[in-house]
Short mmCIF file of C-alpha atoms in Angstrom, two decimals:
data_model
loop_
_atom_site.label_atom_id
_atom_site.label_comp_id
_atom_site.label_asym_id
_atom_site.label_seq_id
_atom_site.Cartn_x
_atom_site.Cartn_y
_atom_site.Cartn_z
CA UNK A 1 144.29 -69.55 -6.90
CA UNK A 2 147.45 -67.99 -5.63
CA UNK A 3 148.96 -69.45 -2.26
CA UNK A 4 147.89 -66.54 0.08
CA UNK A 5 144.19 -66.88 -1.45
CA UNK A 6 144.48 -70.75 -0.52
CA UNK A 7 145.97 -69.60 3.16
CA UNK A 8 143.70 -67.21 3.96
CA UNK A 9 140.33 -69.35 2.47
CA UNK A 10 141.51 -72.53 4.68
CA UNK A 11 142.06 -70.30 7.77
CA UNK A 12 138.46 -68.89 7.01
CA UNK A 13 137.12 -72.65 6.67
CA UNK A 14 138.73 -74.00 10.05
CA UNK A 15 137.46 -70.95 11.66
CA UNK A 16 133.88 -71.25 10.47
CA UNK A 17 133.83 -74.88 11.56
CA UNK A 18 136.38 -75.00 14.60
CA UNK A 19 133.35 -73.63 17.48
CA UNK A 20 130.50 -76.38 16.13
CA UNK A 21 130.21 -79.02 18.64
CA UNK A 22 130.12 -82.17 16.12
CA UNK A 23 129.14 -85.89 17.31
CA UNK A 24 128.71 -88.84 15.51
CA UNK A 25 124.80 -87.44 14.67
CA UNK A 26 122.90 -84.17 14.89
CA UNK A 27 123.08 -81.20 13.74
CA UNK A 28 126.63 -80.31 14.23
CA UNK A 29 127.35 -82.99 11.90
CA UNK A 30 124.61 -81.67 9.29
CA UNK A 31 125.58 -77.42 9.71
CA UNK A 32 129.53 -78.76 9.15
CA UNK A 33 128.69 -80.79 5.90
CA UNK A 34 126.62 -77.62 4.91
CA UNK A 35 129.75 -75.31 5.71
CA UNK A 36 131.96 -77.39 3.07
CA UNK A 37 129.23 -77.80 0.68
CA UNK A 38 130.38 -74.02 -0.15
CA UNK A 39 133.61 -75.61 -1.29
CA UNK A 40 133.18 -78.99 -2.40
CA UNK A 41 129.24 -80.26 -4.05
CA UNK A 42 128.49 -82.27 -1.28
CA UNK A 43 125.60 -84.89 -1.87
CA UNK A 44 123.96 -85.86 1.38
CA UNK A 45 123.18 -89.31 2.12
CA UNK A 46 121.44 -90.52 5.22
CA UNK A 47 121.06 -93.29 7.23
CA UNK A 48 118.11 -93.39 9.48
CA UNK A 49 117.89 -94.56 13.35
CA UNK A 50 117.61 -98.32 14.09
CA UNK A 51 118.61 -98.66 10.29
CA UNK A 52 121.18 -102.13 9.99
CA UNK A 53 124.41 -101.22 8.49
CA UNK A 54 126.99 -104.59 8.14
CA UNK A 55 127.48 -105.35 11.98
CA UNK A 56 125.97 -102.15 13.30
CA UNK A 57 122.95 -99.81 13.98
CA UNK A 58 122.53 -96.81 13.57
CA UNK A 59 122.12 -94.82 17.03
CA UNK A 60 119.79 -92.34 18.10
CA UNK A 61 120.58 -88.31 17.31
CA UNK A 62 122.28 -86.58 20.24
CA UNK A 63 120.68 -83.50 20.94
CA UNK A 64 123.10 -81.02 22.96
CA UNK A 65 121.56 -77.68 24.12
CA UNK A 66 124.04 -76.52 27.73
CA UNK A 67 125.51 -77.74 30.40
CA UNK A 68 127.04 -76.42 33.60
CA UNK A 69 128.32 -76.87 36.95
CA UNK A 70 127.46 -74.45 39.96
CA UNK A 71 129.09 -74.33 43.47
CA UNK A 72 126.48 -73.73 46.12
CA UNK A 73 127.17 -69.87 45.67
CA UNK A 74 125.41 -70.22 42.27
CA UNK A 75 128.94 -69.10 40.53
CA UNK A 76 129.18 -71.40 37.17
CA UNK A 77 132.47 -73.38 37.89
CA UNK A 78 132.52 -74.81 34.48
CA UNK A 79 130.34 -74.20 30.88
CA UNK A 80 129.31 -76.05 28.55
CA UNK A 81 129.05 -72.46 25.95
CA UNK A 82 132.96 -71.20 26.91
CA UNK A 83 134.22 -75.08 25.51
CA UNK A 84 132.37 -77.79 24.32
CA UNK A 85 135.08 -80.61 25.46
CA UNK A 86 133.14 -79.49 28.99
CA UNK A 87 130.75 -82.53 28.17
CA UNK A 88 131.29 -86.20 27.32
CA UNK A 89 130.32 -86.02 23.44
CA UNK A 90 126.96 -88.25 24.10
CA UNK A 91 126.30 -87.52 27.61
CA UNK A 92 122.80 -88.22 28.72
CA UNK A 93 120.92 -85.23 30.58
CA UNK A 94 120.47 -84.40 34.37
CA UNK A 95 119.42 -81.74 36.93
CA UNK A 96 120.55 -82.76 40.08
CA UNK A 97 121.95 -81.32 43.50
CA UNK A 98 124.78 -83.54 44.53
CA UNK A 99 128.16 -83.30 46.98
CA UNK A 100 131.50 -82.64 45.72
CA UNK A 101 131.85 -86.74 46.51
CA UNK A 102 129.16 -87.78 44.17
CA UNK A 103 130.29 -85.61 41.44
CA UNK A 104 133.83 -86.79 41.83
CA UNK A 105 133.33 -90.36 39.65
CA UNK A 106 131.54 -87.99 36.51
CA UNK A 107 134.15 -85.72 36.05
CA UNK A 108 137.38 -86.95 33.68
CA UNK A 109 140.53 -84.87 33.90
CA UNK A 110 144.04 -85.83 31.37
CA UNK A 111 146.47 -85.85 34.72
CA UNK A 112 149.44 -86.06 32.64
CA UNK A 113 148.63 -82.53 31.27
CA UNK A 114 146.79 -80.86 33.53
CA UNK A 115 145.78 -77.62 31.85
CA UNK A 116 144.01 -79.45 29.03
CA UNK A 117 140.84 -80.13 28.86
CA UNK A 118 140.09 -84.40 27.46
CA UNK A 119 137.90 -85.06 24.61
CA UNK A 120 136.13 -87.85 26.12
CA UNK A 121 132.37 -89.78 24.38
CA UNK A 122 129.84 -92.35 25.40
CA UNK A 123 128.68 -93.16 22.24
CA UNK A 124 126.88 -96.66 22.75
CA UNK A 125 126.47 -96.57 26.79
CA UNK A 126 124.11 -93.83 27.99
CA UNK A 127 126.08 -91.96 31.00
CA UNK A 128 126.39 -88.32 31.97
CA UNK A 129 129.66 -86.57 32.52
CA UNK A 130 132.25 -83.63 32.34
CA UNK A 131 135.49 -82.97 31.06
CA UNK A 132 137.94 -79.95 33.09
CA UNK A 133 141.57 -79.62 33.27
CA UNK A 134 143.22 -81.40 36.40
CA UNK A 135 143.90 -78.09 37.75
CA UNK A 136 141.05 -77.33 38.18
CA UNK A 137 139.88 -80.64 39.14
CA UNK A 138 142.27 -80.41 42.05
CA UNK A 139 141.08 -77.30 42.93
CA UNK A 140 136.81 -78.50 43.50
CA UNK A 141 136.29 -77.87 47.30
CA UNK A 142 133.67 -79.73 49.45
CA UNK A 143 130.39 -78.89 49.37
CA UNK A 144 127.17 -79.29 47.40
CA UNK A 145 127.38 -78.43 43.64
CA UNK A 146 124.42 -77.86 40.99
CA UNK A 147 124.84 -80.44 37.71
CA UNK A 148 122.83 -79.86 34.67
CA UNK A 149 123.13 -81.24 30.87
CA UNK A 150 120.18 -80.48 28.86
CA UNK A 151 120.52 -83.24 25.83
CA UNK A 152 118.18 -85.70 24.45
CA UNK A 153 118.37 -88.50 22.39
CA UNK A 154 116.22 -88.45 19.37
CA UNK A 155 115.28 -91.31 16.92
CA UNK A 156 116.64 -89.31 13.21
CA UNK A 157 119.36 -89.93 11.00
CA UNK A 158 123.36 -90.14 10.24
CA UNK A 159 124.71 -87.77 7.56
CA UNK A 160 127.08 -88.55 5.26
CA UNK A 161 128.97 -86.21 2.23
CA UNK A 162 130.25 -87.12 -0.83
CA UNK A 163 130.85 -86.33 -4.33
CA UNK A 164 132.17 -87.40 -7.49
CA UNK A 165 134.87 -85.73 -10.04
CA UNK A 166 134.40 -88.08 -13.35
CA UNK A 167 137.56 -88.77 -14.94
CA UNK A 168 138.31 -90.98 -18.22
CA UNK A 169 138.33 -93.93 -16.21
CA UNK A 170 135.54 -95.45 -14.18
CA UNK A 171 138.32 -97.08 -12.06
CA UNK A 172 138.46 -94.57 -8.69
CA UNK A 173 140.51 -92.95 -5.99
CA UNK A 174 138.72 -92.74 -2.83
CA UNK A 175 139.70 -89.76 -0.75
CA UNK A 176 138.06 -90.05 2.61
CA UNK A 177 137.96 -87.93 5.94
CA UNK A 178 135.66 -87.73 8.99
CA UNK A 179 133.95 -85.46 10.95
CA UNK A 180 132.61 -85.94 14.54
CA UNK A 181 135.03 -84.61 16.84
CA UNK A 182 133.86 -81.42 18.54
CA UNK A 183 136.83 -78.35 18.61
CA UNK A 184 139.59 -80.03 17.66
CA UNK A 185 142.21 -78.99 14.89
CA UNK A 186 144.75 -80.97 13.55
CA UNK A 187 142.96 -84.89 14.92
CA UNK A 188 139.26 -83.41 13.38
CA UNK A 189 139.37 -80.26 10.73
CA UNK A 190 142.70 -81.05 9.05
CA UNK A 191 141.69 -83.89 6.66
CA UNK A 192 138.50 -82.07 6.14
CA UNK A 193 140.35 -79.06 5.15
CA UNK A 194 142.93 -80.57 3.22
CA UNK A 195 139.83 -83.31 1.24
CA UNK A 196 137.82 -79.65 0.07
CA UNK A 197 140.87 -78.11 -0.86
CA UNK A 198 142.54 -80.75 -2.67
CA UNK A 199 138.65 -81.50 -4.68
CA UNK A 200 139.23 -77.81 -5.94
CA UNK A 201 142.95 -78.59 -7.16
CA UNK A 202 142.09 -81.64 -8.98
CA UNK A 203 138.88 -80.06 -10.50
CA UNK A 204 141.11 -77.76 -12.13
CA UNK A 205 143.21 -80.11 -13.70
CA UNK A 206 143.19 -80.45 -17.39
CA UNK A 207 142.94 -83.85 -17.49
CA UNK A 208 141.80 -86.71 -14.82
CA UNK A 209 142.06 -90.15 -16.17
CA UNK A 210 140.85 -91.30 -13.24
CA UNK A 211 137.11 -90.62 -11.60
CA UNK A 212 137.56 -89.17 -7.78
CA UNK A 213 135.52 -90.06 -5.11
CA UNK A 214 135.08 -87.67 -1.97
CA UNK A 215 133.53 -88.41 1.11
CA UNK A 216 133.14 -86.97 4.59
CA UNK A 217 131.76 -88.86 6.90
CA UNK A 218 131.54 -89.11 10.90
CA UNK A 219 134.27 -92.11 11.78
CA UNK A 220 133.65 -95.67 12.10
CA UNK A 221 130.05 -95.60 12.18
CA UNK A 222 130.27 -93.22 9.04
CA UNK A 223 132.34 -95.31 6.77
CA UNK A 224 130.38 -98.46 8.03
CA UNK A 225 127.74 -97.31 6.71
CA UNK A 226 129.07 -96.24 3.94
CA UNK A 227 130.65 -99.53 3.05
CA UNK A 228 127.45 -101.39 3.52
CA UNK A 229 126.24 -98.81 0.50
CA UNK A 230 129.12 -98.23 -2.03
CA UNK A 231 131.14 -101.57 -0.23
CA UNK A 232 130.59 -103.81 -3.28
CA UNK A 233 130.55 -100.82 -5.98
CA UNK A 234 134.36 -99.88 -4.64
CA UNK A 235 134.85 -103.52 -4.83
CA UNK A 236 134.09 -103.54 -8.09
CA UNK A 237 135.78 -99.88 -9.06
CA UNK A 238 138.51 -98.79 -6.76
CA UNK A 239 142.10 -98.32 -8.00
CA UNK A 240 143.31 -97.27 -4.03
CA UNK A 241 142.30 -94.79 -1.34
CA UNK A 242 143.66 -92.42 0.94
CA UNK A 243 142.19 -91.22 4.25
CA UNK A 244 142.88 -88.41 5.39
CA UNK A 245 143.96 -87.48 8.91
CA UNK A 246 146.12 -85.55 11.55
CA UNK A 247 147.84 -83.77 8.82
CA UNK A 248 148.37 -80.43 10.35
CA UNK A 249 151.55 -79.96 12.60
CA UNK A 250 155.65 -79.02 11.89
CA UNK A 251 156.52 -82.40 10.61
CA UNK A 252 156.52 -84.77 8.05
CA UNK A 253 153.79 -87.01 6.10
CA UNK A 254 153.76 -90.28 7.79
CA UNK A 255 151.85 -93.08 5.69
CA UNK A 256 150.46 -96.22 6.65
CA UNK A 257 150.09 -98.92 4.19
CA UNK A 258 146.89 -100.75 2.82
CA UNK A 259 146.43 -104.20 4.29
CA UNK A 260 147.21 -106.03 0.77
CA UNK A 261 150.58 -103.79 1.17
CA UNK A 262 150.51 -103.81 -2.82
CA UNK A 263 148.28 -101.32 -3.59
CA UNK A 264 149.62 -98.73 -5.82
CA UNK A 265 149.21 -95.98 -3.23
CA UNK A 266 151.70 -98.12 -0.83
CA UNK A 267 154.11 -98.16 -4.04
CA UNK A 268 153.95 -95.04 -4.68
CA UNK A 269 154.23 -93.28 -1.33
CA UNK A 270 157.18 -95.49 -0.88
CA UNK A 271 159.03 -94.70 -3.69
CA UNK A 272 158.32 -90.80 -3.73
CA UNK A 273 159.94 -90.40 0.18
CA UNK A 274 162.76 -92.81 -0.65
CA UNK A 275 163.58 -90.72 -3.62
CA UNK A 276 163.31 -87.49 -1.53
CA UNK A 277 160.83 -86.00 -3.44
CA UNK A 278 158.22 -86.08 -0.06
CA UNK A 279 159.75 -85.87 3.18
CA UNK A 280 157.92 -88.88 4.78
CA UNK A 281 158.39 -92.29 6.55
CA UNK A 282 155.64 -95.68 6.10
CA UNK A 283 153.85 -97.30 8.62
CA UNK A 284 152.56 -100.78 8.45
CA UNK A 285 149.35 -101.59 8.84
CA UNK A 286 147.66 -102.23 11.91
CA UNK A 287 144.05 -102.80 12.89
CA UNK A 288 145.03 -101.42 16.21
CA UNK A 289 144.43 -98.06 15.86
CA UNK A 290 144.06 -95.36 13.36
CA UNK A 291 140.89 -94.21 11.28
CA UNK A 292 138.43 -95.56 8.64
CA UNK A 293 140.98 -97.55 6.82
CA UNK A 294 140.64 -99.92 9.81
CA UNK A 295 136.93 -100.39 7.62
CA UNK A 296 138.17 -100.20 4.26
CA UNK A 297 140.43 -102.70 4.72
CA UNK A 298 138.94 -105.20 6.77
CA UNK A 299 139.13 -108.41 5.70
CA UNK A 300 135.70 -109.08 3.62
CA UNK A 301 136.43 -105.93 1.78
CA UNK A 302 140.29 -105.32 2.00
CA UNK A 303 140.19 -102.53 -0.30
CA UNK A 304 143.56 -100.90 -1.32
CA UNK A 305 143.38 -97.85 0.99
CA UNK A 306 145.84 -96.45 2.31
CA UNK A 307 146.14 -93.54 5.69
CA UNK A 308 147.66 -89.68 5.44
CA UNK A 309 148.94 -88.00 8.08
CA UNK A 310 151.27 -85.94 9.56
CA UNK A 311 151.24 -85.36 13.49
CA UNK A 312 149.68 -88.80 13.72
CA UNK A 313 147.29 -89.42 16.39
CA UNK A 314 148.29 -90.91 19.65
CA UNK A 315 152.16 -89.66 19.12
CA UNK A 316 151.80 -86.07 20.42
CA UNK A 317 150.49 -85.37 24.22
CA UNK A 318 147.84 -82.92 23.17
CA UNK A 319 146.11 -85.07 20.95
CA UNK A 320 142.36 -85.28 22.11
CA UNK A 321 142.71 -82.17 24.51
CA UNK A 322 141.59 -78.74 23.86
CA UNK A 323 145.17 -78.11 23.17
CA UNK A 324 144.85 -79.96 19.91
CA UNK A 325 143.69 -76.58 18.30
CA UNK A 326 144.70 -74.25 15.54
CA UNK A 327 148.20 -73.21 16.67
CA UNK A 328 149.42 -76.39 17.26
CA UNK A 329 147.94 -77.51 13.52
CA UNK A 330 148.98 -74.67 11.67
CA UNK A 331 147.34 -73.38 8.96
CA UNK A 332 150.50 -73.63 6.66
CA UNK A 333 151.32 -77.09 7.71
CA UNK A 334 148.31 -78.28 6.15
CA UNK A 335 148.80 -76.11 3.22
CA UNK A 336 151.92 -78.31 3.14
CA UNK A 337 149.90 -81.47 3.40
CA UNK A 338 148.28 -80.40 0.11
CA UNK A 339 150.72 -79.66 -2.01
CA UNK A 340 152.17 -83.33 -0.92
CA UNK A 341 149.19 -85.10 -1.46
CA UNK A 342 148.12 -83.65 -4.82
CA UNK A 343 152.13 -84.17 -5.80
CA UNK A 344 151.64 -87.58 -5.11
CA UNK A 345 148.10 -87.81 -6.87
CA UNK A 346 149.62 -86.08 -9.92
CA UNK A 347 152.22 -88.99 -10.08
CA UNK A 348 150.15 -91.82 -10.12
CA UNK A 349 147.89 -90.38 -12.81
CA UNK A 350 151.12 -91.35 -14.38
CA UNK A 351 152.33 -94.50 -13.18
CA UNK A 352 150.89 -97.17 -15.64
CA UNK A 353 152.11 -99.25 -17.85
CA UNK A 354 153.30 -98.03 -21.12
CA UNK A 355 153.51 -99.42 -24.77
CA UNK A 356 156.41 -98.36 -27.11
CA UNK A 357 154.97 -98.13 -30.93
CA UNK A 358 158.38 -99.35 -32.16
CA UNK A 359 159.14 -101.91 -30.13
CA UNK A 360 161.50 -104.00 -32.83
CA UNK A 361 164.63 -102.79 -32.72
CA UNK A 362 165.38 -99.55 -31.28
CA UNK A 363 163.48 -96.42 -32.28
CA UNK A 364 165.85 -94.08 -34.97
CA UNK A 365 165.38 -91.00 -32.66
CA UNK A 366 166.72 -88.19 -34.63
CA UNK A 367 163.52 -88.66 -36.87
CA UNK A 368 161.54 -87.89 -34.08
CA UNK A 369 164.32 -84.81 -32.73
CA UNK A 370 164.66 -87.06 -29.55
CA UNK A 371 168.80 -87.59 -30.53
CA UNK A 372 171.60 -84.55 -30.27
CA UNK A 373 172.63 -84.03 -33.70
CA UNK A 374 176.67 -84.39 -32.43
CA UNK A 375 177.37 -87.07 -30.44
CA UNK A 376 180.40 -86.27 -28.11
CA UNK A 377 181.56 -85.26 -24.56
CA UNK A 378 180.40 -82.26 -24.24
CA UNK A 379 177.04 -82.98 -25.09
CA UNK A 380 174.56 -81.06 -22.83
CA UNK A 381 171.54 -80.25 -24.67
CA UNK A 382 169.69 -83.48 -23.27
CA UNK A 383 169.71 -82.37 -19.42
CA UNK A 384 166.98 -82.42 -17.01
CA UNK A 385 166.40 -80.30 -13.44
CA UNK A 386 168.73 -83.21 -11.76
CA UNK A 387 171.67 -82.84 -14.68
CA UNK A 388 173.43 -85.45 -13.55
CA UNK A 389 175.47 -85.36 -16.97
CA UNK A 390 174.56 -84.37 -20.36
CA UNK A 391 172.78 -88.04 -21.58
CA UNK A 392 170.65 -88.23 -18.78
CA UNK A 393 167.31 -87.42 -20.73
CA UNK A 394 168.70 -89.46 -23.37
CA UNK A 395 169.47 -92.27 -21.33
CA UNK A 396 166.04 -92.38 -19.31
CA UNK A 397 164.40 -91.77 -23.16
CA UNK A 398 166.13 -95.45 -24.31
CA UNK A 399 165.24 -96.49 -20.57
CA UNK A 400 161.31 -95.55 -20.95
CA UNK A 401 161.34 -96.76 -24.30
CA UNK A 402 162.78 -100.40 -24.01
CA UNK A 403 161.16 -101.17 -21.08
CA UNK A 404 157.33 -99.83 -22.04
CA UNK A 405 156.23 -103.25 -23.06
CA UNK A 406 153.23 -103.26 -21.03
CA UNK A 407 155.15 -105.43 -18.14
CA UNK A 408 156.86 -102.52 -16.22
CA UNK A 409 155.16 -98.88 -14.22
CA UNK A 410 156.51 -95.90 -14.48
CA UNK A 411 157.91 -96.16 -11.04
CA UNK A 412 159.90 -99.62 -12.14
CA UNK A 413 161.72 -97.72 -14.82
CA UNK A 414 162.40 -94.66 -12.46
CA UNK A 415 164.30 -97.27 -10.50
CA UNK A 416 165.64 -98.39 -13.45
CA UNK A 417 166.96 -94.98 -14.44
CA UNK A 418 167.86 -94.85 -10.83
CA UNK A 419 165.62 -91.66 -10.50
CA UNK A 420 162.23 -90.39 -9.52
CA UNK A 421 159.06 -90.72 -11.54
CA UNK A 422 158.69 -87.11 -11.47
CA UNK A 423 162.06 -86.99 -13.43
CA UNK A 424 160.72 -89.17 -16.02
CA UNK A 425 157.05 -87.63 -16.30
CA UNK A 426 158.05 -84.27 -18.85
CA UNK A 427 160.29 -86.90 -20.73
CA UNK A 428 156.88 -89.48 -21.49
CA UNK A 429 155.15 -86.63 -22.08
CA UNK A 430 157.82 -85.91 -25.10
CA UNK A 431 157.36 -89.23 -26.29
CA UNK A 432 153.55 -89.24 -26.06
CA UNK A 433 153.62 -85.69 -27.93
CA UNK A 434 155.88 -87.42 -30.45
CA UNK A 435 153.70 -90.68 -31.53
CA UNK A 436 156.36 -92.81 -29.99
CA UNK A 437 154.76 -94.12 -26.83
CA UNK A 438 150.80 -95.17 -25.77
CA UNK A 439 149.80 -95.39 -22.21
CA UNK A 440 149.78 -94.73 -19.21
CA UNK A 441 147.34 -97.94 -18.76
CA UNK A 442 147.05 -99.25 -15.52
CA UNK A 443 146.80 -103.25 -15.62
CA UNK A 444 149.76 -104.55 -17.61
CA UNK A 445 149.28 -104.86 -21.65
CA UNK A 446 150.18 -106.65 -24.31
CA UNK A 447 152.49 -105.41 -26.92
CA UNK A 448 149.88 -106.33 -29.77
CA UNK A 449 147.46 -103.55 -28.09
#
């Protein structure tokens, strides 16, 4: 798929789901997963209401039909069908006269920027409310006012996507997003966006040795639930994760580490922005705040998952406004995000542990055509995209080669050869072609294999 088919098929995606006023449950939720079942083979699983999942329940549907406000002229001040940040996400119903003075304490305004509109919920305590810039909050006069939200709460079920793409390995990567938010870009579609897109690149591979999970699934609850399913199965299987969020806006990925802080993912995002290759910066991990890695890593699980993003939550002033929307994403910048992501993915389909064939004495590399035929100065014919002299490739070729013993990644030669493992990935892939070198395995090996 050429880049302007990618652009224009992601800006068709966001705006297909961008107007659907998502929650936690109901058909939002359901019609969104159905939207990206048209690019990614979603399986649907579902968790029904009352149903115990680890240290939680699962809650009742929210059913949202309107919601407005009138001034006693009858003139809708504020609705529910122009933006559907107009209602606390879980707001319980009403149809009541009241004064300006008793409407006052259900109204929630973001003073700091007061032409947004706050994303505000109620998940677990039942309370009615409304969301409207501070303008306009500052602008309500006296007088009696007309408040009605039509929702109910209905005993049905959670809905959760997810798919496989088998690899040669059983061992998986986990790539995990949410969806619950109601019209917001780059803190709800992005990841979404980014997960179906990135499914179709790595379907399209020619060869996967690992198997890669997907799943979409509303936050916190979503993964919760999802742990208490697949918990000890990714136990069992998982290699690392990634989840996926905030990844729109004109910056750079910013990735926060597993809990262990080992996990290969925290490796190799380090290495790849120290090298240059991703213009990036690590955060630590932190229970704190963030998304479902807060779940996949707490501490009965403590899976080695790792968190994407880019215009990280809670760092920018729009974030959970109606200002968080498609402009302020941009449609390229998450087009950006996965070209990263898959770069990185790409690498660590490479960065095992190898096993030289030869490993007594050094290999005599002219029978192979891995050695110039003149040996000299001027030498150039072993040279690589970062040239820094003519032996380079010949130099990281008696690098890989002495130090694939089954002890040492891909990434601890790179440092080695004081490069990046995407320098070194054509040059083991020469080796590989030429009988000289077995791998990439990915727990460390013996040199009797």
């Amino acid at each position: 798929m050429t880049y302007n088919e990618e652009i224009m098929l992601m800006d068709k995606l966001f705006d297909e789901l961008y107007p659907i006023c998502r929650s936690i449950t109901g058909e939002g939720l359901r019609k969104s997963l159905q939207i990206i079942s048209e690019y990614v083979p979603l399986n649907i699983l579902e968790f029904n209401t009352g149903e115990k999942v680890l240290n939680w329940e699962i809650p009742q549907e929210w059913v949202i039909r309107d919601a407005w406000i009138k001034d006693e002229k009858g003139n809708k001040i504020l609705d529910f069908n122009e933006c559907n940040l107009h209602i606390i996400n879980y707001s319980a119903s009403i149809n009541k006269e009241m004064s300006l003075e008793e409407l006052l304490p259900h109204i929630y305004t973001k003073p700091s920027l007061p032409n947004a509109i706050p994303y505000v919920t109620s998940y677990y305590n039942r309370r009615w409310g409304f969301c409207m810039t501070h303008s306009q909050y500052e602008g309500l006069e006296p007088g009696e006012y007309h408040v009605f939200i039509d929702s109910e709460f209905i005993d049905g079920k959670l809905s959760i996507g997810h798919t496989l793409l088998e690899g040669e390995s059983k061992k998986e990567i986990l790539i995990s997003s949410y969806l619950c938010h109601p019209s917001l870009a780059n803190n709800e579609l992005s990841g979404p966006i980014v997960l179906a897109f990135l499914y179709n690149r790595i379907k399209n591979w020619e060869k996967r040795n690992f198997t890669y999970r997907f799943v979409l699934n509303p936050e916190t609850i979503g993964s919760i639930a999802y742990l208490s399913k697949y918990g000890k199965h990714l136990m069992d299987n998982l290699y690392f994760g990634l989840v996926l969020t905030c990844l729109g806006g004109a910056t750079n990925l910013s990735y926060k580490k597993s809990r262990r802080g080992d996990a290969p993912i925290d490796e190799l995002a380090d290495h790849l922005f120290s090298k240059g290759e991703i213009e990036g910066h690590i955060r630590e991990f932190t229970p704190c705040n963030g998304s479902d890695e807060r779940q996949y890593c707490s501490p009965g699980f403590n899976l080695p998952v790792g968190q994407m993003a880019r215009l990280v939550y809670g760092t920018y002033k729009e974030y959970h406004t109606s200002l968080d929307n498609k402009e302020l994403m941009g449609i390229e910048n998450i087009y950006k995000s996965l070209n990263e992501i898959e770069l990185i993915l790409k690498a660590n389909e490479y960065n095992g542990y190898y096993i030289n064939r030869f490993p007594y004495g050094e290999i005599k590399l002219d029978k192979y055509d891995l050695y110039p035929d003149m040996n000299g100065p001027t030498t150039s014919m072993y040279s690589n995209r970062r040239k820094r002299d003519g032996r380079f490739e010949l130099n990281c070729i008696l690098m890989i080669l002495n130090y694939s013993d089954g002890q040492h990644t891909l990434i601890d030669i790179a440092d080695k050869c004081n490069c990046s493992i995407l320098d070194l990935i054509p040059i083991v892939e020469k080796l590989k072609d030429k009988k000289v070198l077995l791998g990439p395995y990915y727990s460390k090996r013996s040199l009797n294999i």
